[in-house]
mmCIF file of C-alpha atoms and ligand atoms in Angstrom:
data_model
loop_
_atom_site.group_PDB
_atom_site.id
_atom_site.type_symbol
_atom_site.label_atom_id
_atom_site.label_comp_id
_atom_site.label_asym_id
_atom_site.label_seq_id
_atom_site.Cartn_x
_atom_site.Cartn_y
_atom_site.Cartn_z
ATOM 1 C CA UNK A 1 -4.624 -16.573 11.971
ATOM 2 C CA UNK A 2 -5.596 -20.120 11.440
ATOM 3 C CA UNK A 3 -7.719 -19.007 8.459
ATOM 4 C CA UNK A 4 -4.980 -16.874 6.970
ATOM 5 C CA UNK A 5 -2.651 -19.475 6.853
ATOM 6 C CA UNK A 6 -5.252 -22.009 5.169
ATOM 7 C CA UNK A 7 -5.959 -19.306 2.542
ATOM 8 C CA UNK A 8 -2.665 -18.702 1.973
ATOM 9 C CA UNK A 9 -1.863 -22.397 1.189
ATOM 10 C CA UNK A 10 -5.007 -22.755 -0.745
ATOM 11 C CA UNK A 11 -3.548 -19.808 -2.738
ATOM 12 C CA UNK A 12 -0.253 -21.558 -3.580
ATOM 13 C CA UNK A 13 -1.941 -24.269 -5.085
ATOM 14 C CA UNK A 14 -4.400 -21.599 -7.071
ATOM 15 C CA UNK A 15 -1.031 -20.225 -8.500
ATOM 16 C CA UNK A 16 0.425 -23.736 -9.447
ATOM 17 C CA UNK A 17 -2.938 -24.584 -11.079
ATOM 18 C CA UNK A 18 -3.367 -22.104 -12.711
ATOM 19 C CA UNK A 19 0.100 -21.923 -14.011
ATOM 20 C CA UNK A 20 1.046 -18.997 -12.997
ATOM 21 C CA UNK A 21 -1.620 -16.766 -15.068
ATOM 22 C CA UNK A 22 -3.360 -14.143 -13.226
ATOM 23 C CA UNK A 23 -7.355 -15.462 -11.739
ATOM 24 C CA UNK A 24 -7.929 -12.055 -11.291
ATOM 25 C CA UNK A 25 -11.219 -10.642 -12.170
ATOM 26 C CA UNK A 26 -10.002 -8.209 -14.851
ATOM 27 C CA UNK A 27 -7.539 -10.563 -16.478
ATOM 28 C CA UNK A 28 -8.009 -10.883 -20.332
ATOM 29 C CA UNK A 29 -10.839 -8.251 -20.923
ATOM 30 C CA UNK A 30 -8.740 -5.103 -21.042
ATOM 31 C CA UNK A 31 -10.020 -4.027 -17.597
ATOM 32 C CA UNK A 32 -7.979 -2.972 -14.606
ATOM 33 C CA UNK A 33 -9.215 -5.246 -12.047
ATOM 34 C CA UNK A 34 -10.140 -3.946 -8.785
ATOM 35 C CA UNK A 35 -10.414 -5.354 -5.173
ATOM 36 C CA UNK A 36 -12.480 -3.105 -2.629
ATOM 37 C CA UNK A 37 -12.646 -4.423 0.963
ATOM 38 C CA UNK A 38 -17.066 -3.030 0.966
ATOM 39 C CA UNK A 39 -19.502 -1.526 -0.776
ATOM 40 C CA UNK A 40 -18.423 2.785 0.018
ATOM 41 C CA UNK A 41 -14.975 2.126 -1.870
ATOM 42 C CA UNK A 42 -16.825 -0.176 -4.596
ATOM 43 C CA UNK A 43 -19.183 3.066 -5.307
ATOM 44 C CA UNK A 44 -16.230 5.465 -5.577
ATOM 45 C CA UNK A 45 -14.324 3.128 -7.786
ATOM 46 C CA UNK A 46 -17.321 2.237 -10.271
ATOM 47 C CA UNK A 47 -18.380 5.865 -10.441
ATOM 48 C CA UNK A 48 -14.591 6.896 -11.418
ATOM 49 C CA UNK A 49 -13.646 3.754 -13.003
ATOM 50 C CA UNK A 50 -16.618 2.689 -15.103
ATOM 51 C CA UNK A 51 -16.269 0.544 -17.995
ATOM 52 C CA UNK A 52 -12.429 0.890 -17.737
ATOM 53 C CA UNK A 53 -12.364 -1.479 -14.290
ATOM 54 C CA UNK A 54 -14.256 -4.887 -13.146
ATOM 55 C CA UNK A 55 -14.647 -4.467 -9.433
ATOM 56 C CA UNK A 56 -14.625 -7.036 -6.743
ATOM 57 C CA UNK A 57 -16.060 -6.579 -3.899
ATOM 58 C CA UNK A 58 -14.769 -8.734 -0.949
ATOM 59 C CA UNK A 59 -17.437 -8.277 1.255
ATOM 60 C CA UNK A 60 -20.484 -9.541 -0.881
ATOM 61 C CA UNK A 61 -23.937 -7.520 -1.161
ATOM 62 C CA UNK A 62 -25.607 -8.899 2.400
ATOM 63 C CA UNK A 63 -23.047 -9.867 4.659
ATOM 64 C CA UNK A 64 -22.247 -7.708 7.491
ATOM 65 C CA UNK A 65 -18.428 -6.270 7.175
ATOM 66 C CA UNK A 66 -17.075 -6.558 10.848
ATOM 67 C CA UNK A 67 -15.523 -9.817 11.031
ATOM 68 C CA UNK A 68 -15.475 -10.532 7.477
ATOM 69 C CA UNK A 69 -13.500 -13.634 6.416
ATOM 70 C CA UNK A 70 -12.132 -14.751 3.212
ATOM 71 C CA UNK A 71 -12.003 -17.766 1.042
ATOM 72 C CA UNK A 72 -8.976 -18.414 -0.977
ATOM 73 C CA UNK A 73 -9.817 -17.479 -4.150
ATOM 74 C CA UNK A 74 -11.192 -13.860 -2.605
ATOM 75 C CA UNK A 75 -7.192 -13.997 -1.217
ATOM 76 C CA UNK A 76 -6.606 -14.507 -4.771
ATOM 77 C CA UNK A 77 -7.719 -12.255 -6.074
ATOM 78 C CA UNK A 78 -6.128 -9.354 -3.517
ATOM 79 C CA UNK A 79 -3.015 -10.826 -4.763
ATOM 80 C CA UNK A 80 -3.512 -9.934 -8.413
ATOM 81 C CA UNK A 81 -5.189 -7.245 -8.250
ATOM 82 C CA UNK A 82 -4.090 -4.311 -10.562
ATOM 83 C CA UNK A 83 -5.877 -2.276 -7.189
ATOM 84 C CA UNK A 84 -7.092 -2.866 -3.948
ATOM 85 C CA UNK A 85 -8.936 -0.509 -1.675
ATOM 86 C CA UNK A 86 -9.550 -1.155 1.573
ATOM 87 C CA UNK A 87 -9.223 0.235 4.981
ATOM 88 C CA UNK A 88 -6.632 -1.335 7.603
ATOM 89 C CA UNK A 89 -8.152 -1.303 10.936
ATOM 90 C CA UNK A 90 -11.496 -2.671 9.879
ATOM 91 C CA UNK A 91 -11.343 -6.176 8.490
ATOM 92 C CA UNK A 92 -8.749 -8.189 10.183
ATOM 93 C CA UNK A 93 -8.651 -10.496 7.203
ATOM 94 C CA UNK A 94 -8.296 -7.958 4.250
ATOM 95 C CA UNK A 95 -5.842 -6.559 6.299
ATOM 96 C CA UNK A 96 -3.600 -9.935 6.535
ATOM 97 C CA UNK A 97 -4.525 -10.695 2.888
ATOM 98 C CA UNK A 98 -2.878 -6.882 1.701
ATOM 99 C CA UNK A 99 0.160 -7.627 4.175
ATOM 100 C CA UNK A 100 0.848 -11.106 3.189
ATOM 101 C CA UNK A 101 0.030 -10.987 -0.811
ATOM 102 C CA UNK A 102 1.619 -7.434 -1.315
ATOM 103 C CA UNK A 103 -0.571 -6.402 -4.334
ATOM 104 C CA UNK A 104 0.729 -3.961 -6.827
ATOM 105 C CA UNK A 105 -1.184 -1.305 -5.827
ATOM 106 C CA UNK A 106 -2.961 -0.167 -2.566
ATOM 107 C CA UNK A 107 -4.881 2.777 -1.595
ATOM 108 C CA UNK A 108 -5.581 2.366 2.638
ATOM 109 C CA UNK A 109 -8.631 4.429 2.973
ATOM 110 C CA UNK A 110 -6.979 4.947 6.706
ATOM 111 C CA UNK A 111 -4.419 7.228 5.622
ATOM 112 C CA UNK A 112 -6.539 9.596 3.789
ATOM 113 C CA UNK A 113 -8.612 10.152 6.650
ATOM 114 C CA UNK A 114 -6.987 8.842 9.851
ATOM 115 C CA UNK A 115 -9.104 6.726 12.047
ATOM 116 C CA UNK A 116 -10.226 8.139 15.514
ATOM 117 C CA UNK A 117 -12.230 7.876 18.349
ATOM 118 C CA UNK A 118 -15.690 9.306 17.805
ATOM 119 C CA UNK A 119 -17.806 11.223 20.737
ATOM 120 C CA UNK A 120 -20.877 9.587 21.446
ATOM 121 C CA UNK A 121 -23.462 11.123 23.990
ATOM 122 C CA UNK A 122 -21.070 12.117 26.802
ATOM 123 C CA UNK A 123 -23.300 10.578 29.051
ATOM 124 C CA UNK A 124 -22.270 8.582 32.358
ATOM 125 C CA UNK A 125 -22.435 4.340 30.131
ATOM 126 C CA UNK A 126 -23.533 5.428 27.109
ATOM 127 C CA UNK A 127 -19.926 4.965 25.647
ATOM 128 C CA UNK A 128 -19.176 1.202 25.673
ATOM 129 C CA UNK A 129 -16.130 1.335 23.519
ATOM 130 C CA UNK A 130 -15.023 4.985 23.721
ATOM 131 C CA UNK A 131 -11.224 3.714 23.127
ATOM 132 C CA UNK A 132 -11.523 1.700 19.812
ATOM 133 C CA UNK A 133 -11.123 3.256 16.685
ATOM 134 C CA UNK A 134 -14.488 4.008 14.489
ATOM 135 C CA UNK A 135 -14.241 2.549 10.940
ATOM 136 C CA UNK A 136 -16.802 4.075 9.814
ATOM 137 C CA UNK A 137 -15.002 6.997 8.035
ATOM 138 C CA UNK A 138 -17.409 7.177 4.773
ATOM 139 C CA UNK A 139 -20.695 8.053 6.272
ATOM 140 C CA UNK A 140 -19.009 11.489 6.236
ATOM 141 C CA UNK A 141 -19.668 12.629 2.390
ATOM 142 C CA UNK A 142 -16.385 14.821 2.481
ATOM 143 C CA UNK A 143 -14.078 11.953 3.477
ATOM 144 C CA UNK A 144 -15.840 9.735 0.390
ATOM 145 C CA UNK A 145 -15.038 12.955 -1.550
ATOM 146 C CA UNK A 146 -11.258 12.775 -0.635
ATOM 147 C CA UNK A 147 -11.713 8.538 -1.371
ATOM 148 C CA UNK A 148 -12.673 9.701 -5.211
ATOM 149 C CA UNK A 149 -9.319 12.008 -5.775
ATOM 150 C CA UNK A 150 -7.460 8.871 -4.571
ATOM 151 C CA UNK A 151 -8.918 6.468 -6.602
ATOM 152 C CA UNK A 152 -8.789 9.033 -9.487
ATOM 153 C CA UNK A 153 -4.852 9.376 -8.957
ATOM 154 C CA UNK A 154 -4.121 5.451 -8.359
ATOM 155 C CA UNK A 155 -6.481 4.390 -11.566
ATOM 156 C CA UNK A 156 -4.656 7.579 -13.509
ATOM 157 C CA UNK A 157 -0.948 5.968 -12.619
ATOM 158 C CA UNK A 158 -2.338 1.957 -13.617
ATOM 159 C CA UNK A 159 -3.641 3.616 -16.889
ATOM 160 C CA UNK A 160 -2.318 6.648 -17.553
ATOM 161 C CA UNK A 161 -3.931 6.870 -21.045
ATOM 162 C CA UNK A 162 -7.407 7.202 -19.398
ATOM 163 C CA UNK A 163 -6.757 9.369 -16.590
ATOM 164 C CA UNK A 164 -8.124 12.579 -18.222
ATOM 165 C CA UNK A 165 -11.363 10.288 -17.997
ATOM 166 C CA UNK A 166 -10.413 9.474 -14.530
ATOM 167 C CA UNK A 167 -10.352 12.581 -13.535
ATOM 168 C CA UNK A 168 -13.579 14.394 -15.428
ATOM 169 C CA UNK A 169 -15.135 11.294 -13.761
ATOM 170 C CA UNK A 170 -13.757 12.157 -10.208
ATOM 171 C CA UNK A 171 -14.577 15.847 -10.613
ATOM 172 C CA UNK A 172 -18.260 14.994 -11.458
ATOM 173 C CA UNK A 173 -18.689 12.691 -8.311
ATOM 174 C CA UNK A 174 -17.028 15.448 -5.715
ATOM 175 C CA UNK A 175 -19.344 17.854 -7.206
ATOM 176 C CA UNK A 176 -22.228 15.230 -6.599
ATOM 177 C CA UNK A 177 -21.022 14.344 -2.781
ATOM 178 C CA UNK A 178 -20.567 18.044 -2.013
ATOM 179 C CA UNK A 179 -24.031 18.809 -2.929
ATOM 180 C CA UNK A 180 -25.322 15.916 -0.899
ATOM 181 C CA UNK A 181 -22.864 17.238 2.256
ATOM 182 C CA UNK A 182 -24.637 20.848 1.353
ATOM 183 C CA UNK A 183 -28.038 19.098 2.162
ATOM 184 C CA UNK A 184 -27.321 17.496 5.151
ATOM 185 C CA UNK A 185 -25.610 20.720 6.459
ATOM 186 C CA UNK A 186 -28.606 22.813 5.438
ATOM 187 C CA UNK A 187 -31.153 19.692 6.556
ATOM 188 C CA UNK A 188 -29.581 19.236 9.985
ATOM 189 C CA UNK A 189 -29.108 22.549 10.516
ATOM 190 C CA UNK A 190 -32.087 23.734 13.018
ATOM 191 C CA UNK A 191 -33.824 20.835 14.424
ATOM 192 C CA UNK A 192 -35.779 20.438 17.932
ATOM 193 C CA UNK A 193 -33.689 17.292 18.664
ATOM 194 C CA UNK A 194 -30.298 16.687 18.223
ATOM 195 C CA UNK A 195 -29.917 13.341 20.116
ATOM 196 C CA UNK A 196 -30.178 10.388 18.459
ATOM 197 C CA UNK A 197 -30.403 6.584 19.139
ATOM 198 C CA UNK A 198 -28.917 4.149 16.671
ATOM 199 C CA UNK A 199 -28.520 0.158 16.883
ATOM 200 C CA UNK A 200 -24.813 0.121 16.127
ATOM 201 C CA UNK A 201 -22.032 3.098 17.085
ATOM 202 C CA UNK A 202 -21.414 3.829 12.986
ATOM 203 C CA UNK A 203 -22.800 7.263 13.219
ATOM 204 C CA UNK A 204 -19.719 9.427 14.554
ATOM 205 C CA UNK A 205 -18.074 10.729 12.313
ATOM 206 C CA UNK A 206 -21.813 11.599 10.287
ATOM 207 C CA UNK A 207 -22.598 13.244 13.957
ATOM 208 C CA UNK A 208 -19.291 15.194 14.147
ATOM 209 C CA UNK A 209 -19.724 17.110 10.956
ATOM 210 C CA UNK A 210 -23.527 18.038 11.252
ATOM 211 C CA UNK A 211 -23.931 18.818 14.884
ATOM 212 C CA UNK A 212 -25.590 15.668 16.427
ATOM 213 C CA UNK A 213 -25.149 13.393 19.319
ATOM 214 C CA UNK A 214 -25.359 9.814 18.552
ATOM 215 C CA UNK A 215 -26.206 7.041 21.219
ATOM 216 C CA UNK A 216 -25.577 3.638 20.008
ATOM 217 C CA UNK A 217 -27.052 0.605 21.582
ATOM 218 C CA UNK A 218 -24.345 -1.405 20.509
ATOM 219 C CA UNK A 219 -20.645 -0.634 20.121
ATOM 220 C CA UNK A 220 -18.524 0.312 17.064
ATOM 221 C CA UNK A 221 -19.624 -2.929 15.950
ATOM 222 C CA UNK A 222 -23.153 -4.818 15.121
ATOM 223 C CA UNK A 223 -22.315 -8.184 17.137
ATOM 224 C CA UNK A 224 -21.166 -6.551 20.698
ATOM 225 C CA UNK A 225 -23.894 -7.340 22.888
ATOM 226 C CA UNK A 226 -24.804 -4.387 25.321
ATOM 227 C CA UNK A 227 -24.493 -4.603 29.066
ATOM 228 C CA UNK A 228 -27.890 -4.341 30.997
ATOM 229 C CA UNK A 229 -26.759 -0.828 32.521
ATOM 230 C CA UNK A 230 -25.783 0.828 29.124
ATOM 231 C CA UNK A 231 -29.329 -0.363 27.713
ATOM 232 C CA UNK A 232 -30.678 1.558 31.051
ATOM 233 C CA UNK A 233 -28.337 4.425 30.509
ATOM 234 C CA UNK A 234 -29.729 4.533 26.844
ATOM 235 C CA UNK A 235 -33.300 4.259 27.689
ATOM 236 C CA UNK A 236 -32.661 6.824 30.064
ATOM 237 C CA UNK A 237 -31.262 9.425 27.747
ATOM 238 C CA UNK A 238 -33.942 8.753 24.961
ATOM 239 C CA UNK A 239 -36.536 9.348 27.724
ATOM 240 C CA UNK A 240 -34.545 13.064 29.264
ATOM 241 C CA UNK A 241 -34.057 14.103 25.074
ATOM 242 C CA UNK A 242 -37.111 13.293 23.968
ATOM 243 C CA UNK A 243 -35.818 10.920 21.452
ATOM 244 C CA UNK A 244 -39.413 9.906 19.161
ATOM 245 C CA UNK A 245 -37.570 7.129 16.845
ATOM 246 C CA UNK A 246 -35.142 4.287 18.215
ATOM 247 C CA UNK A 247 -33.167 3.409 14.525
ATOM 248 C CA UNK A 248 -32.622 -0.182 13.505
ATOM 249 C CA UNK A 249 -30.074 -1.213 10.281
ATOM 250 C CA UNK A 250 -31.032 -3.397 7.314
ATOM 251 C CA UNK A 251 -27.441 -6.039 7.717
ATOM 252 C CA UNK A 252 -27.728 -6.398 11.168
ATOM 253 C CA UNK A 253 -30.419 -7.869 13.666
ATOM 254 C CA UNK A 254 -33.593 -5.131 14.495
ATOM 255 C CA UNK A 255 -33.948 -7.293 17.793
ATOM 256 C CA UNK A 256 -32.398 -4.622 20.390
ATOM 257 C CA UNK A 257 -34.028 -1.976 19.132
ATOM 258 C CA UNK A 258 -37.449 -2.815 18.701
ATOM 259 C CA UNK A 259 -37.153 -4.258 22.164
ATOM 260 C CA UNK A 260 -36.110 -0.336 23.457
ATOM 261 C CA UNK A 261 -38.624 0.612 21.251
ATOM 262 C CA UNK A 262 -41.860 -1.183 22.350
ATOM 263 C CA UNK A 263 -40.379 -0.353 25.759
ATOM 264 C CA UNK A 264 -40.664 3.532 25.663
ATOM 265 C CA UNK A 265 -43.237 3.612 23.450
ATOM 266 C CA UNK A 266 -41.369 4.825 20.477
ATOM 267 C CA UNK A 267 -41.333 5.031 16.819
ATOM 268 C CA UNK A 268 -38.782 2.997 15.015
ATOM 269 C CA UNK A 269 -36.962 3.889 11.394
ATOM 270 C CA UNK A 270 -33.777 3.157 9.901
ATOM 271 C CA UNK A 271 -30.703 4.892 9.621
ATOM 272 C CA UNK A 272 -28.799 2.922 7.209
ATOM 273 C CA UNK A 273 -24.861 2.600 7.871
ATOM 274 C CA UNK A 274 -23.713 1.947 4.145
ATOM 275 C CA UNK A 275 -22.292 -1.428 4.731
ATOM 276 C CA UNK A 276 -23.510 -3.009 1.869
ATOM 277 C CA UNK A 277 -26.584 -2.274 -0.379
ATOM 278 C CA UNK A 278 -29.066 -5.141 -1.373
ATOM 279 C CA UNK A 279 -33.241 -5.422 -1.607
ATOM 280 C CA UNK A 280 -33.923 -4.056 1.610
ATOM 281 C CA UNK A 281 -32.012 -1.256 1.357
ATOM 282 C CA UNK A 282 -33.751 2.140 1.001
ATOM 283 C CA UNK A 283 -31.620 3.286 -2.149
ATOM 284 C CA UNK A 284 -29.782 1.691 -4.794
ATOM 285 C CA UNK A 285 -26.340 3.372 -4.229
ATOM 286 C CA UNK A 286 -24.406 5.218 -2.055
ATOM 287 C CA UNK A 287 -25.952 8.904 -2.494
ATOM 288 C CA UNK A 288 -29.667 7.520 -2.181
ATOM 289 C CA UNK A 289 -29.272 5.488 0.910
ATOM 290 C CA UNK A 290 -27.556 8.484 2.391
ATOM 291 C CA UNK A 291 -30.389 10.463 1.574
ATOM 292 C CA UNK A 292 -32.941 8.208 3.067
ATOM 293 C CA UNK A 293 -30.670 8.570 5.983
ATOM 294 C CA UNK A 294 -30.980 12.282 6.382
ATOM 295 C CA UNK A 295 -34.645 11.793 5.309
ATOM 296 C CA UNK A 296 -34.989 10.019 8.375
ATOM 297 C CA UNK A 297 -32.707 11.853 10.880
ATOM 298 C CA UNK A 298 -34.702 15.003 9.881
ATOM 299 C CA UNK A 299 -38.346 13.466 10.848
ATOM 300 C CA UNK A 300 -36.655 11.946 13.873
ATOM 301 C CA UNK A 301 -34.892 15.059 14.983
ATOM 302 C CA UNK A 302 -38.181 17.453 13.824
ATOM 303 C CA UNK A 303 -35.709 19.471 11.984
ATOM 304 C CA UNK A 304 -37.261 22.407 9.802
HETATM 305 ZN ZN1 LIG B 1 -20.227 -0.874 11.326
#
C-alpha cells in the first residue's frame, strides 16, 4: 500500500512536470500506446497490433511476475495508456495502478477466462494451496486465443480505421494457436506417464485441457517455500508414477528441484511457464517456448 501511495505522489509531480502532456510510450509517433501487465498479453498485442502500437511491458524481460512492483513512471504510464492489459488477481500492484489511475481503456484478462482453482495430483499434501486462484490462465493456447479476439476488438474501437487490419491480424494468430493446441492434443495424447513434477504450480490449467496431472513443488507461486512433508509427499509420488524428469523454470531458482532430483536419481528438464522470455529461454516467443514445453513433457511422459 505504502508503495502505491509513493507512486501515486511521484505521479502527481510527473503530471505537473510534464505539464500536463501525456509520458506515455506512444505519445507523438502516431502509435496507440499499450501497457501489458507480462510477456503472454505483450505477444498477443504485438502480433495483432504491430507497427500500429508501442507496447510496454510492466514486468520487464527477466524479472519474475508474482510480486511485481512498480516505479512511478511504470504507474505513469498505466495512466495514459491508450490500453492496458493485464489480469486482476495476479499482480497486486498493476491491479492498484488500473484502480487508482482509471486508464481509458482496459481489457482484464480475468474476465475472459475466469480464474479458478486448478487440480493438482489429488494426492494426500501434494496440494499446498488448493484454495488460491491459479493465474496462470495463458499456458492454455485456447484461452490466449480468446486474449487475441479481445485485443483485436479493444485496438479496433481505439482505431477504428485499422481494425480490418486488426482483425486479419487476429484471425491469423487464432489460426496459429489452434494449430499449436492441435499438437499438444495430438502430442499428449497416448503417453506411458501422465504425472508430472514441476518447480512451481503454473501448469493447471495446461494439465486440465490435455489430460495430465501436475505436482508442483512449490505453490501457485515461485517464492512459497515447501513444507518438509509436501517435498516427502512429492518425492513419494514421483517414485509410485515413475516420474523420469523433475522440471526446473528459467525466472525462478533450479535449487528445489535439482535437490529432488539428485535425490531420486532423476533426470531434470524444463518446462517453461511463459513468464517472461529472455537468453535462457528455449524460444524466442510465445509459440516456440510452448513448443519446447510439449517437446519436453512428451520425452518426460514417453508419449508416442
Ligand atoms: Zn507463476
Amino acid at each position: 500500500m505504502k508503495t502505491t501511495r509513493l507512486a501515486a505522489a511521484a505521479l502527481a509531480l510527473v503530471v505537473m512536470a510534464a505539464g500536463c502532456t501525456s509520458p506515455a510510450t506512444g505519445a507523438g509517433t502516431g502509435r496507440l500506446s499499450v501497457v501489458v501487465a507480462f510477456y503472454p498479453l505483450q505477444y498477443v498485442v504485438e502480433q495483432i497490433g504491430g507497427d500500429q502500437v508501442s507496447v510496454t511491458n510492466l514486468t520487464k524481460p527477466g524479472v519474475e511476475p508474482h510480486d511485481l512492483e512498480l516505479t512511478a513512471k511504470q504507474v505513469a504510464s498505466v495512466a495514459f495508456a491508450d490500453l492496458v492489459f493485464y489480469e486482476k488477481g495476479f499482480q497486486a500492484a498493476v491491479d492498484s495502478a488500473v484502480e487508482e489511475q482509471k486508464p481509458k481503456r482496459v481489457i482484464d484478462a480475468a474476465t475472459i477466462v475466469p480464474l479458478r482453482t486448478t487440480p493438482g495430483f489429488s494426492g494426500e499434501g501434494t496440494s499446498p494451496s488448493t484454495s488460491a486462484l491459479d493465474p496462470h490462465t495463458w499456458l492454455d493456447p485456447q484461452t490466449m486465443e480468446k486474449y487475441a479476439v479481445a485485443v483485436a476488438q479493444q485496438l479496433s474501437l481505439a482505431r477504428p480505421e485499422t481494425a480490418a487490419t486488426f482483425q486479419q491480424r487476429a484471425d491469423a494468430l487464432v489460426q496459429q494457436l489452434t494449430t499449436l493446441d492441435t499438437d499438444f492434443s495430438t502430442g499428449l495424447a497416448t503417453c506411458q506417464r501422465t504425472v508430472f513434477v514441476t518447480s512451481h504450480a503454473a501448469f493447471g490449467y495446461l494439465a486440465e485441457r490435455y489430460g495430465l496431472e501436475q505436482v508442483g513443488i512449490t505453490g501457485l507461486t515461485p517464492d512459497a517455500e515447501p513444507t518438509p512433508s509436501h517435498l516427502a509427499a512429492v518425492q513419494k509420488i514421483a517414485q509410485q508414477k515413475g516420474v523420469t524428469t523433475i522440471f526446473s523454470e528459467t525466472l525462478a531458482s533450479p535449487a528445489l528441484a535439482d535437490a529432488l532430483a539428485k535425490d531420486l536419481k532423476l533426470k531434470t528438464d524444463v518446462l517453461d511457464p511463459l513468464e517472461g522470455i529472455t537468453s535462457a529461454s528455449r524460444g524466442t516467443d510465445y509459440p516456440s517456448v510452448m513448443r519446447s514445453n510439449l517437446s519436453a513433457l512428451r520425452t518426460a511422459g514417453g508419449c508416442q
